[in-house]
PDB file of C-alpha atoms in Angstrom:
ATOM      1  CA  VAL A1472     109.580 103.783 106.689  1.00 49.00           C
ATOM      2  CA  TYR A1473     108.020 101.877 109.546  1.00 51.00           C
ATOM      3  CA  LYS A1474     105.155 104.339 110.118  1.00 56.00           C
ATOM      4  CA  ARG A1475     104.079 103.781 106.507  1.00 54.00           C
ATOM      5  CA  GLN A1476     104.174 100.042 107.143  1.00 58.00           C
ATOM      6  CA  ALA A1477     102.095 100.426 110.293  1.00 56.00           C
ATOM      7  CA  TYR A1478      99.345 102.264 108.431  1.00 55.00           C
ATOM      8  CA  PHE A1479      99.507  99.666 105.656  1.00 61.00           C
ATOM      9  CA  MET A1480      99.130  96.850 108.174  1.00 57.00           C
ATOM     10  CA  LYS A1481      96.240  98.642 109.912  1.00 64.00           C
ATOM     11  CA  GLN A1482      94.627  99.119 106.483  1.00 75.00           C
ATOM     12  CA  GLU A1483      94.491 102.898 106.880  1.00 80.00           C
ATOM     13  CA  TRP A1484      95.035 103.330 103.162  1.00 82.00           C
ATOM     14  CA  ASP A1485      94.688 107.110 102.857  1.00 84.00           C
ATOM     15  CA  ARG A1486      97.219 107.699 105.643  1.00 83.00           C
ATOM     16  CA  ALA A1487      99.564 105.101 104.130  1.00 83.00           C
ATOM     17  CA  VAL A1488      99.354 106.865 100.743  1.00 86.00           C
ATOM     18  CA  GLU A1489      99.951 110.264 102.363  1.00 87.00           C
ATOM     19  CA  LEU A1490     103.056 109.145 104.270  1.00 87.00           C
ATOM     20  CA  THR A1491     104.451 107.209 101.325  1.00 88.00           C
ATOM     21  CA  GLN A1492     104.032 110.236  99.062  1.00 92.00           C
ATOM     22  CA  ARG A1493     105.679 112.460 101.641  1.00 90.00           C
ATOM     23  CA  TYR A1494     108.611 110.030 101.690  1.00 90.00           C
ATOM     24  CA  LEU A1495     108.809 110.001  97.885  1.00 92.00           C
ATOM     25  CA  ASP A1496     108.919 113.807  97.919  1.00 93.00           C
ATOM     26  CA  THR A1497     112.273 113.575  99.741  1.00 91.00           C
ATOM     27  CA  GLU A1498     113.822 112.011  96.594  1.00 90.00           C
ATOM     28  CA  PRO A1499     115.285 108.889  98.246  1.00 88.00           C
ATOM     29  CA  PRO A1500     117.938 106.733  96.517  1.00 87.00           C
ATOM     30  CA  ILE A1501     116.496 104.945  93.476  1.00 88.00           C
ATOM     31  CA  ALA A1502     116.242 101.512  95.127  1.00 84.00           C
ATOM     32  CA  LEU A1503     114.279 102.948  98.052  1.00 87.00           C
ATOM     33  CA  LYS A1504     112.204 105.096  95.721  1.00 91.00           C
ATOM     34  CA  ALA A1505     111.331 102.013  93.655  1.00 91.00           C
ATOM     35  CA  TYR A1506     110.429 100.155  96.846  1.00 88.00           C
ATOM     36  CA  ALA A1507     108.142 103.004  97.992  1.00 90.00           C
ATOM     37  CA  VAL A1508     106.461 103.229  94.574  1.00 93.00           C
ATOM     38  CA  GLY A1509     105.915  99.462  94.699  1.00 91.00           C
ATOM     39  CA  ARG A1510     104.388  99.761  98.171  1.00 88.00           C
ATOM     40  CA  MET A1511     102.146 102.527  96.852  1.00 91.00           C
ATOM     41  CA  GLY A1512     101.046 100.063  94.180  1.00 92.00           C
ATOM     42  CA  LYS A1513     100.231  97.479  96.839  1.00 89.00           C
ATOM     43  CA  ILE A1514      98.230 100.076  98.766  1.00 89.00           C
ATOM     44  CA  HIS A1515      96.181 100.923  95.675  1.00 91.00           C
ATOM     45  CA  GLN A1516      95.564  97.226  95.026  1.00 90.00           C
ATOM     46  CA  ARG A1517      94.354  96.755  98.598  1.00 87.00           C
ATOM     47  CA  LYS A1518      92.054  99.761  98.181  1.00 88.00           C
ATOM     48  CA  GLY A1519      90.460  97.949  95.234  1.00 91.00           C
ATOM     49  CA  GLU A1520      92.209 100.098  92.616  1.00 92.00           C
ATOM     50  CA  ARG A1521      93.726  97.113  90.834  1.00 93.00           C
ATOM     51  CA  TYR A1522      94.737  98.847  87.594  1.00 95.00           C
ATOM     52  CA  ARG A1523      96.374 101.773  89.431  1.00 95.00           C
ATOM     53  CA  GLY A1524      98.204  99.314  91.664  1.00 93.00           C
ATOM     54  CA  GLN A1525      99.555  97.322  88.738  1.00 94.00           C
ATOM     55  CA  GLU A1526     100.617 100.542  87.056  1.00 95.00           C
ATOM     56  CA  MET A1527     102.606 101.594  90.131  1.00 94.00           C
ATOM     57  CA  MET A1528     104.212  98.149  90.450  1.00 91.00           C
ATOM     58  CA  SER A1529     105.303  98.308  86.804  1.00 93.00           C
ATOM     59  CA  LYS A1530     106.742 101.781  87.376  1.00 94.00           C
ATOM     60  CA  ALA A1531     108.710 100.458  90.379  1.00 92.00           C
ATOM     61  CA  ARG A1532     110.172  97.619  88.276  1.00 90.00           C
ATOM     62  CA  GLU A1533     111.144 100.118  85.558  1.00 92.00           C
ATOM     63  CA  MET A1534     113.018 102.189  88.147  1.00 91.00           C
ATOM     64  CA  ASP A1535     114.772  99.151  89.564  1.00 87.00           C
ATOM     65  CA  PRO A1536     114.334  95.695  87.998  1.00 84.00           C
ATOM     66  CA  HIS A1537     115.502  94.200  91.297  1.00 79.00           C
ATOM     67  CA  VAL A1538     112.981  96.131  93.392  1.00 79.00           C
ATOM     68  CA  TRP A1539     112.529  94.662  96.841  1.00 66.00           C
ATOM     69  CA  GLN A1540     109.046  93.113  96.789  1.00 63.00           C
ATOM     70  CA  THR A1541     108.576  91.995 100.356  1.00 58.00           C
ATOM     71  CA  VAL A1542     106.631  93.680 103.132  1.00 56.00           C
ATOM     72  CA  MET A1543     109.679  95.032 104.939  1.00 57.00           C
ATOM     73  CA  PRO A1544     111.992  97.588 103.321  1.00 63.00           C
ATOM     74  CA  PRO A1545     115.392  96.499 102.076  1.00 62.00           C
ATOM     75  CA  PRO A1546     118.164  96.487 104.677  1.00 62.00           C
ATOM     76  CA  ARG A1547     120.209  99.690 104.826  1.00 66.00           C
ATOM     77  CA  GLU A1548     123.424  97.692 104.414  1.00 65.00           C
ATOM     78  CA  ILE A1549     122.753  97.186 100.707  1.00 59.00           C
ATOM     79  CA  PHE A1550     123.134 100.945 100.185  1.00 61.00           C
ATOM     80  CA  ILE A1551     126.535 101.231 101.852  1.00 67.00           C
ATOM     81  CA  PRO A1552     129.362 101.222  99.292  1.00 66.00           C
ATOM     82  CA  LEU A1553     131.821  98.378  99.647  1.00 63.00           C
ATOM     83  CA  GLU A1554     135.305  99.399 100.651  1.00 68.00           C
ATOM     84  CA  SER A1555     138.010  98.470  98.190  1.00 55.00           C
TER      85      SER A1555
END
């Protein structure tokens, strides 16, 4: 996760897209997948591909209406089931 963020922050868009896609290919849990798709949307927006970016952001919200929309990924603790 953090390598993708590093490339995003350095504005190395092609590398950020490549690593994000590689992560998506692992089929992460839906909340993390939605987050990664949203980040991909942000990358496309930063590359000047505004329509593509908005499309990806919409797709992320469809996957998870509560998609984490900050720069950092959601904390792992939210994916740990609560004990009864």
